[in-house]
PDB file of C-alpha atoms in Angstrom:
ATOM      1  CA  UNK A   1     -33.611  -9.984  23.828  1.00  0.00           C
ATOM      2  CA  UNK A   2     -32.248  -6.789  25.345  1.00  0.00           C
ATOM      3  CA  UNK A   3     -29.771  -4.611  23.476  1.00  0.00           C
ATOM      4  CA  UNK A   4     -27.091  -5.328  26.100  1.00  0.00           C
ATOM      5  CA  UNK A   5     -27.653  -9.068  25.812  1.00  0.00           C
ATOM      6  CA  UNK A   6     -27.663  -8.934  22.054  1.00  0.00           C
ATOM      7  CA  UNK A   7     -24.371  -7.034  22.062  1.00  0.00           C
ATOM      8  CA  UNK A   8     -22.789  -9.622  24.324  1.00  0.00           C
ATOM      9  CA  UNK A   9     -23.654 -12.522  22.049  1.00  0.00           C
ATOM     10  CA  UNK A  10     -20.820 -13.629  19.834  1.00  0.00           C
ATOM     11  CA  UNK A  11     -21.086 -13.841  16.087  1.00  0.00           C
ATOM     12  CA  UNK A  12     -21.433 -17.405  14.847  1.00  0.00           C
ATOM     13  CA  UNK A  13     -18.006 -18.835  14.083  1.00  0.00           C
ATOM     14  CA  UNK A  14     -17.404 -20.977  10.989  1.00  0.00           C
ATOM     15  CA  UNK A  15     -16.358 -24.547  11.699  1.00  0.00           C
ATOM     16  CA  UNK A  16     -14.529 -24.918   8.378  1.00  0.00           C
ATOM     17  CA  UNK A  17     -12.234 -22.742   6.324  1.00  0.00           C
ATOM     18  CA  UNK A  18     -14.257 -20.533   3.993  1.00  0.00           C
ATOM     19  CA  UNK A  19     -11.259 -19.832   1.777  1.00  0.00           C
ATOM     20  CA  UNK A  20      -9.268 -22.696   0.373  1.00  0.00           C
ATOM     21  CA  UNK A  21      -5.797 -22.461   1.941  1.00  0.00           C
ATOM     22  CA  UNK A  22      -3.888 -23.133  -1.259  1.00  0.00           C
ATOM     23  CA  UNK A  23      -1.026 -20.812  -0.299  1.00  0.00           C
ATOM     24  CA  UNK A  24      -0.556 -22.699   2.952  1.00  0.00           C
ATOM     25  CA  UNK A  25      -0.642 -25.921   0.957  1.00  0.00           C
ATOM     26  CA  UNK A  26       2.022 -24.670  -1.434  1.00  0.00           C
ATOM     27  CA  UNK A  27       4.374 -23.589   1.364  1.00  0.00           C
ATOM     28  CA  UNK A  28       3.659 -26.862   3.166  1.00  0.00           C
ATOM     29  CA  UNK A  29       4.604 -28.848   0.051  1.00  0.00           C
ATOM     30  CA  UNK A  30       7.883 -26.973  -0.434  1.00  0.00           C
ATOM     31  CA  UNK A  31       8.803 -27.275   3.248  1.00  0.00           C
ATOM     32  CA  UNK A  32       7.909 -30.965   3.332  1.00  0.00           C
ATOM     33  CA  UNK A  33       9.912 -31.645   0.167  1.00  0.00           C
ATOM     34  CA  UNK A  34      12.952 -29.911   1.640  1.00  0.00           C
ATOM     35  CA  UNK A  35      12.475 -31.859   4.857  1.00  0.00           C
ATOM     36  CA  UNK A  36      12.465 -35.173   3.008  1.00  0.00           C
ATOM     37  CA  UNK A  37      15.477 -34.105   0.950  1.00  0.00           C
ATOM     38  CA  UNK A  38      17.299 -33.220   4.159  1.00  0.00           C
ATOM     39  CA  UNK A  39      16.555 -36.648   5.640  1.00  0.00           C
ATOM     40  CA  UNK A  40      18.003 -38.265   2.514  1.00  0.00           C
ATOM     41  CA  UNK A  41      20.954 -35.870   2.285  1.00  0.00           C
ATOM     42  CA  UNK A  42      21.793 -34.668   5.839  1.00  0.00           C
ATOM     43  CA  UNK A  43      24.509 -32.373   4.458  1.00  0.00           C
ATOM     44  CA  UNK A  44      21.735 -30.019   3.301  1.00  0.00           C
ATOM     45  CA  UNK A  45      21.274 -28.860   6.887  1.00  0.00           C
ATOM     46  CA  UNK A  46      24.891 -27.721   7.172  1.00  0.00           C
ATOM     47  CA  UNK A  47      24.720 -26.050   3.760  1.00  0.00           C
ATOM     48  CA  UNK A  48      21.500 -24.112   4.324  1.00  0.00           C
ATOM     49  CA  UNK A  49      20.995 -23.589   8.050  1.00  0.00           C
ATOM     50  CA  UNK A  50      21.517 -20.340   9.925  1.00  0.00           C
ATOM     51  CA  UNK A  51      25.119 -19.700  10.922  1.00  0.00           C
ATOM     52  CA  UNK A  52      27.540 -16.778  11.347  1.00  0.00           C
ATOM     53  CA  UNK A  53      28.629 -17.492   7.764  1.00  0.00           C
ATOM     54  CA  UNK A  54      25.501 -15.574   6.717  1.00  0.00           C
ATOM     55  CA  UNK A  55      27.327 -12.391   7.711  1.00  0.00           C
ATOM     56  CA  UNK A  56      30.424 -13.345   5.736  1.00  0.00           C
ATOM     57  CA  UNK A  57      29.220 -13.836   2.190  1.00  0.00           C
ATOM     58  CA  UNK A  58      26.658 -16.625   2.581  1.00  0.00           C
ATOM     59  CA  UNK A  59      23.736 -14.213   2.898  1.00  0.00           C
ATOM     60  CA  UNK A  60      21.243 -16.697   1.443  1.00  0.00           C
ATOM     61  CA  UNK A  61      21.232 -18.556   4.745  1.00  0.00           C
ATOM     62  CA  UNK A  62      18.861 -15.918   6.166  1.00  0.00           C
ATOM     63  CA  UNK A  63      16.224 -17.339   3.821  1.00  0.00           C
ATOM     64  CA  UNK A  64      17.237 -20.958   3.340  1.00  0.00           C
ATOM     65  CA  UNK A  65      17.314 -21.532   7.103  1.00  0.00           C
ATOM     66  CA  UNK A  66      13.501 -21.456   6.927  1.00  0.00           C
ATOM     67  CA  UNK A  67      13.550 -24.474   4.604  1.00  0.00           C
ATOM     68  CA  UNK A  68      15.613 -26.918   6.684  1.00  0.00           C
ATOM     69  CA  UNK A  69      14.865 -28.332  10.113  1.00  0.00           C
ATOM     70  CA  UNK A  70      17.310 -28.800  12.971  1.00  0.00           C
ATOM     71  CA  UNK A  71      14.895 -30.858  15.087  1.00  0.00           C
ATOM     72  CA  UNK A  72      15.037 -34.110  13.157  1.00  0.00           C
ATOM     73  CA  UNK A  73      11.900 -36.005  12.145  1.00  0.00           C
ATOM     74  CA  UNK A  74       9.977 -34.879  15.239  1.00  0.00           C
ATOM     75  CA  UNK A  75      10.774 -31.230  14.579  1.00  0.00           C
ATOM     76  CA  UNK A  76       9.825 -31.551  10.922  1.00  0.00           C
ATOM     77  CA  UNK A  77       6.510 -33.222  11.769  1.00  0.00           C
ATOM     78  CA  UNK A  78       5.631 -30.630  14.415  1.00  0.00           C
ATOM     79  CA  UNK A  79       6.524 -27.669  12.221  1.00  0.00           C
ATOM     80  CA  UNK A  80       4.556 -29.055   9.281  1.00  0.00           C
ATOM     81  CA  UNK A  81       1.523 -29.771  11.453  1.00  0.00           C
ATOM     82  CA  UNK A  82       1.359 -26.271  12.861  1.00  0.00           C
ATOM     83  CA  UNK A  83       2.191 -24.692   9.514  1.00  0.00           C
ATOM     84  CA  UNK A  84      -0.910 -26.446   8.176  1.00  0.00           C
ATOM     85  CA  UNK A  85      -3.094 -25.364  11.114  1.00  0.00           C
ATOM     86  CA  UNK A  86      -1.898 -21.807  11.747  1.00  0.00           C
ATOM     87  CA  UNK A  87      -1.289 -21.171   8.056  1.00  0.00           C
ATOM     88  CA  UNK A  88      -4.819 -22.194   7.102  1.00  0.00           C
ATOM     89  CA  UNK A  89      -6.294 -19.998   9.844  1.00  0.00           C
ATOM     90  CA  UNK A  90      -4.176 -17.013   8.817  1.00  0.00           C
ATOM     91  CA  UNK A  91      -5.256 -17.454   5.209  1.00  0.00           C
ATOM     92  CA  UNK A  92      -8.856 -16.925   6.352  1.00  0.00           C
ATOM     93  CA  UNK A  93      -8.249 -13.631   8.139  1.00  0.00           C
ATOM     94  CA  UNK A  94      -5.557 -11.836   6.108  1.00  0.00           C
ATOM     95  CA  UNK A  95      -4.872 -11.488   2.400  1.00  0.00           C
ATOM     96  CA  UNK A  96      -2.511 -13.958   0.801  1.00  0.00           C
ATOM     97  CA  UNK A  97      -0.096 -11.151   0.052  1.00  0.00           C
ATOM     98  CA  UNK A  98       0.005 -10.201   3.710  1.00  0.00           C
ATOM     99  CA  UNK A  99       0.300 -13.891   4.642  1.00  0.00           C
ATOM    100  CA  UNK A 100       3.573 -13.971   2.725  1.00  0.00           C
ATOM    101  CA  UNK A 101       4.745 -10.787   4.458  1.00  0.00           C
ATOM    102  CA  UNK A 102       3.956 -12.129   7.935  1.00  0.00           C
ATOM    103  CA  UNK A 103       5.652 -15.432   7.156  1.00  0.00           C
ATOM    104  CA  UNK A 104       8.800 -14.254   5.404  1.00  0.00           C
ATOM    105  CA  UNK A 105       9.375 -10.844   7.005  1.00  0.00           C
ATOM    106  CA  UNK A 106       9.133 -12.192  10.539  1.00  0.00           C
ATOM    107  CA  UNK A 107      11.075 -15.324   9.638  1.00  0.00           C
ATOM    108  CA  UNK A 108      13.990 -13.505   8.014  1.00  0.00           C
ATOM    109  CA  UNK A 109      14.066 -10.713  10.625  1.00  0.00           C
ATOM    110  CA  UNK A 110      14.208 -13.280  13.405  1.00  0.00           C
ATOM    111  CA  UNK A 111      17.076 -15.058  11.658  1.00  0.00           C
ATOM    112  CA  UNK A 112      19.152 -11.893  12.120  1.00  0.00           C
ATOM    113  CA  UNK A 113      18.366 -11.771  15.842  1.00  0.00           C
ATOM    114  CA  UNK A 114      18.995 -15.493  16.121  1.00  0.00           C
ATOM    115  CA  UNK A 115      22.665 -14.937  15.305  1.00  0.00           C
ATOM    116  CA  UNK A 116      22.914 -13.428  18.788  1.00  0.00           C
ATOM    117  CA  UNK A 117      20.735 -15.909  20.669  1.00  0.00           C
ATOM    118  CA  UNK A 118      20.931 -19.181  18.734  1.00  0.00           C
ATOM    119  CA  UNK A 119      23.534 -18.698  15.981  1.00  0.00           C
ATOM    120  CA  UNK A 120      23.300 -22.227  14.574  1.00  0.00           C
ATOM    121  CA  UNK A 121      20.030 -23.795  13.486  1.00  0.00           C
ATOM    122  CA  UNK A 122      17.131 -23.884  11.086  1.00  0.00           C
ATOM    123  CA  UNK A 123      13.399 -24.359  10.857  1.00  0.00           C
ATOM    124  CA  UNK A 124      10.204 -22.679   9.716  1.00  0.00           C
ATOM    125  CA  UNK A 125       8.716 -22.448  13.208  1.00  0.00           C
ATOM    126  CA  UNK A 126       9.712 -18.783  13.550  1.00  0.00           C
ATOM    127  CA  UNK A 127       7.889 -18.010  10.301  1.00  0.00           C
ATOM    128  CA  UNK A 128       4.801 -19.793  11.659  1.00  0.00           C
ATOM    129  CA  UNK A 129       5.131 -17.532  14.707  1.00  0.00           C
ATOM    130  CA  UNK A 130       4.783 -14.579  12.353  1.00  0.00           C
ATOM    131  CA  UNK A 131       1.456 -15.968  11.140  1.00  0.00           C
ATOM    132  CA  UNK A 132       0.441 -16.610  14.742  1.00  0.00           C
ATOM    133  CA  UNK A 133       0.721 -12.901  15.472  1.00  0.00           C
ATOM    134  CA  UNK A 134      -1.723 -12.144  12.658  1.00  0.00           C
ATOM    135  CA  UNK A 135      -4.154 -14.788  13.922  1.00  0.00           C
ATOM    136  CA  UNK A 136      -4.002 -13.425  17.476  1.00  0.00           C
ATOM    137  CA  UNK A 137      -4.786  -9.891  16.322  1.00  0.00           C
ATOM    138  CA  UNK A 138      -7.652 -11.192  14.174  1.00  0.00           C
ATOM    139  CA  UNK A 139      -9.015 -13.127  17.159  1.00  0.00           C
ATOM    140  CA  UNK A 140      -8.875  -9.990  19.300  1.00  0.00           C
ATOM    141  CA  UNK A 141     -10.921  -8.169  16.671  1.00  0.00           C
ATOM    142  CA  UNK A 142     -13.307 -11.150  16.365  1.00  0.00           C
ATOM    143  CA  UNK A 143     -12.774 -11.611  12.652  1.00  0.00           C
ATOM    144  CA  UNK A 144     -15.848 -13.149  11.065  1.00  0.00           C
ATOM    145  CA  UNK A 145     -13.879 -15.779   9.123  1.00  0.00           C
ATOM    146  CA  UNK A 146     -11.889 -17.017  12.129  1.00  0.00           C
ATOM    147  CA  UNK A 147     -12.612 -20.775  12.385  1.00  0.00           C
ATOM    148  CA  UNK A 148     -14.119 -22.026  15.623  1.00  0.00           C
ATOM    149  CA  UNK A 149     -11.153 -24.311  16.212  1.00  0.00           C
ATOM    150  CA  UNK A 150      -8.589 -21.510  15.842  1.00  0.00           C
ATOM    151  CA  UNK A 151      -8.230 -20.666  19.577  1.00  0.00           C
ATOM    152  CA  UNK A 152      -7.474 -24.300  20.416  1.00  0.00           C
ATOM    153  CA  UNK A 153      -4.926 -24.547  17.601  1.00  0.00           C
ATOM    154  CA  UNK A 154      -3.132 -21.403  18.788  1.00  0.00           C
ATOM    155  CA  UNK A 155      -3.128 -22.666  22.379  1.00  0.00           C
ATOM    156  CA  UNK A 156      -1.583 -25.982  21.335  1.00  0.00           C
ATOM    157  CA  UNK A 157       1.053 -24.148  19.280  1.00  0.00           C
ATOM    158  CA  UNK A 158       1.934 -21.955  22.253  1.00  0.00           C
ATOM    159  CA  UNK A 159       2.310 -25.082  24.364  1.00  0.00           C
ATOM    160  CA  UNK A 160       4.583 -26.653  21.763  1.00  0.00           C
ATOM    161  CA  UNK A 161       6.733 -23.518  21.668  1.00  0.00           C
ATOM    162  CA  UNK A 162       7.008 -23.372  25.460  1.00  0.00           C
ATOM    163  CA  UNK A 163       8.061 -27.012  25.415  1.00  0.00           C
ATOM    164  CA  UNK A 164      11.176 -26.020  23.465  1.00  0.00           C
ATOM    165  CA  UNK A 165      12.299 -24.251  26.638  1.00  0.00           C
ATOM    166  CA  UNK A 166      11.065 -26.890  29.119  1.00  0.00           C
ATOM    167  CA  UNK A 167       9.220 -29.975  27.903  1.00  0.00           C
ATOM    168  CA  UNK A 168       6.618 -30.227  30.735  1.00  0.00           C
ATOM    169  CA  UNK A 169       5.246 -26.819  29.701  1.00  0.00           C
ATOM    170  CA  UNK A 170       3.574 -28.520  26.752  1.00  0.00           C
ATOM    171  CA  UNK A 171       0.698 -29.296  29.109  1.00  0.00           C
ATOM    172  CA  UNK A 172      -0.180 -25.587  29.129  1.00  0.00           C
ATOM    173  CA  UNK A 173      -1.158 -25.903  25.487  1.00  0.00           C
ATOM    174  CA  UNK A 174      -3.738 -28.560  26.283  1.00  0.00           C
ATOM    175  CA  UNK A 175      -5.007 -26.559  29.249  1.00  0.00           C
ATOM    176  CA  UNK A 176      -5.377 -23.479  27.065  1.00  0.00           C
ATOM    177  CA  UNK A 177      -7.190 -25.449  24.372  1.00  0.00           C
ATOM    178  CA  UNK A 178      -9.571 -26.814  26.992  1.00  0.00           C
ATOM    179  CA  UNK A 179     -10.278 -23.387  28.440  1.00  0.00           C
ATOM    180  CA  UNK A 180     -10.940 -22.015  24.957  1.00  0.00           C
ATOM    181  CA  UNK A 181     -13.402 -24.807  24.279  1.00  0.00           C
ATOM    182  CA  UNK A 182     -15.228 -24.215  27.561  1.00  0.00           C
ATOM    183  CA  UNK A 183     -15.543 -20.502  26.850  1.00  0.00           C
ATOM    184  CA  UNK A 184     -16.898 -21.214  23.386  1.00  0.00           C
ATOM    185  CA  UNK A 185     -19.496 -23.608  24.744  1.00  0.00           C
ATOM    186  CA  UNK A 186     -20.553 -20.902  27.195  1.00  0.00           C
ATOM    187  CA  UNK A 187     -20.906 -18.428  24.319  1.00  0.00           C
ATOM    188  CA  UNK A 188     -18.062 -16.263  25.579  1.00  0.00           C
ATOM    189  CA  UNK A 189     -15.344 -14.552  23.555  1.00  0.00           C
ATOM    190  CA  UNK A 190     -11.963 -16.238  23.181  1.00  0.00           C
ATOM    191  CA  UNK A 191     -10.196 -13.341  21.465  1.00  0.00           C
ATOM    192  CA  UNK A 192      -8.731 -12.008  24.692  1.00  0.00           C
ATOM    193  CA  UNK A 193      -7.545 -15.494  25.636  1.00  0.00           C
ATOM    194  CA  UNK A 194      -5.786 -16.015  22.300  1.00  0.00           C
ATOM    195  CA  UNK A 195      -4.039 -12.646  22.381  1.00  0.00           C
ATOM    196  CA  UNK A 196      -3.004 -13.069  26.025  1.00  0.00           C
ATOM    197  CA  UNK A 197      -1.632 -16.558  25.347  1.00  0.00           C
ATOM    198  CA  UNK A 198       0.488 -15.365  22.431  1.00  0.00           C
ATOM    199  CA  UNK A 199       1.807 -12.329  24.327  1.00  0.00           C
ATOM    200  CA  UNK A 200       2.607 -14.397  27.437  1.00  0.00           C
ATOM    201  CA  UNK A 201       4.316 -17.117  25.405  1.00  0.00           C
ATOM    202  CA  UNK A 202       6.321 -14.587  23.428  1.00  0.00           C
ATOM    203  CA  UNK A 203       7.417 -12.707  26.534  1.00  0.00           C
ATOM    204  CA  UNK A 204       8.354 -15.858  28.442  1.00  0.00           C
ATOM    205  CA  UNK A 205      10.441 -17.244  25.594  1.00  0.00           C
ATOM    206  CA  UNK A 206      12.106 -13.898  24.926  1.00  0.00           C
ATOM    207  CA  UNK A 207      13.202 -13.728  28.573  1.00  0.00           C
ATOM    208  CA  UNK A 208      15.116 -16.986  28.166  1.00  0.00           C
ATOM    209  CA  UNK A 209      16.555 -15.831  24.801  1.00  0.00           C
ATOM    210  CA  UNK A 210      14.473 -18.257  22.757  1.00  0.00           C
ATOM    211  CA  UNK A 211      14.059 -16.931  19.217  1.00  0.00           C
ATOM    212  CA  UNK A 212      10.426 -18.054  19.070  1.00  0.00           C
ATOM    213  CA  UNK A 213       9.609 -15.392  21.632  1.00  0.00           C
ATOM    214  CA  UNK A 214      11.023 -12.667  19.422  1.00  0.00           C
ATOM    215  CA  UNK A 215       9.204 -14.094  16.391  1.00  0.00           C
ATOM    216  CA  UNK A 216       5.853 -14.081  18.181  1.00  0.00           C
ATOM    217  CA  UNK A 217       6.293 -10.484  19.317  1.00  0.00           C
ATOM    218  CA  UNK A 218       7.408  -9.361  15.856  1.00  0.00           C
ATOM    219  CA  UNK A 219       4.399 -11.109  14.347  1.00  0.00           C
ATOM    220  CA  UNK A 220       2.073  -9.312  16.745  1.00  0.00           C
ATOM    221  CA  UNK A 221       3.656  -5.918  16.111  1.00  0.00           C
ATOM    222  CA  UNK A 222       3.554  -6.329  12.345  1.00  0.00           C
ATOM    223  CA  UNK A 223      -0.081  -7.443  12.345  1.00  0.00           C
ATOM    224  CA  UNK A 224      -1.133  -4.773  14.829  1.00  0.00           C
ATOM    225  CA  UNK A 225       0.606  -2.061  12.838  1.00  0.00           C
ATOM    226  CA  UNK A 226      -1.253  -3.146   9.729  1.00  0.00           C
ATOM    227  CA  UNK A 227      -4.605  -2.908  11.527  1.00  0.00           C
ATOM    228  CA  UNK A 228      -3.999   0.664  12.689  1.00  0.00           C
TER     229      UNK A 228
END
């Protein structure tokens, strides 16, 4: 094997999580419990969601808006699914302390911006976007603990986010996941693909004033700044 060829070969990727994602599990449990409570007591959404009242004494809404879901059962299921996937991946490539920073800092910061773009609402999807930024940066740097299925999970999440702007765009997530799989089977890097997908999704959503776009870009900036 030549030196050039050896350098082009990718490091073997783990197929399973090497670190038990107990932090992701804990956040999942709390979010799921709040989701069930909201389904039983719908008034919780009005009491805890993001609204202009956060600027007039009800400051806790900047945090509690991450615990309630404005997308009904479908939104709750989707957000929990991708919290489990993206959260578990992030827990492999960053410390648990930094996981909390990416999740909460991006989530709360985006809630402030959301008062301009989408003043009423709630959901933990913007916090998951914060974790997505960390995963994308780790993929770019070819982190040794990045699971093999991570690129496909990120692609599907990007497709789900784009679908919030226009439902047919969800197909792009499946296309991206397929391309990632093909590149992996060919022994080629997927880090560039993951980073490009997150940047493109963030930019596209930001252009149409979708708060997920801002959350993705904030997540990338925070993770990139930490790596420098």
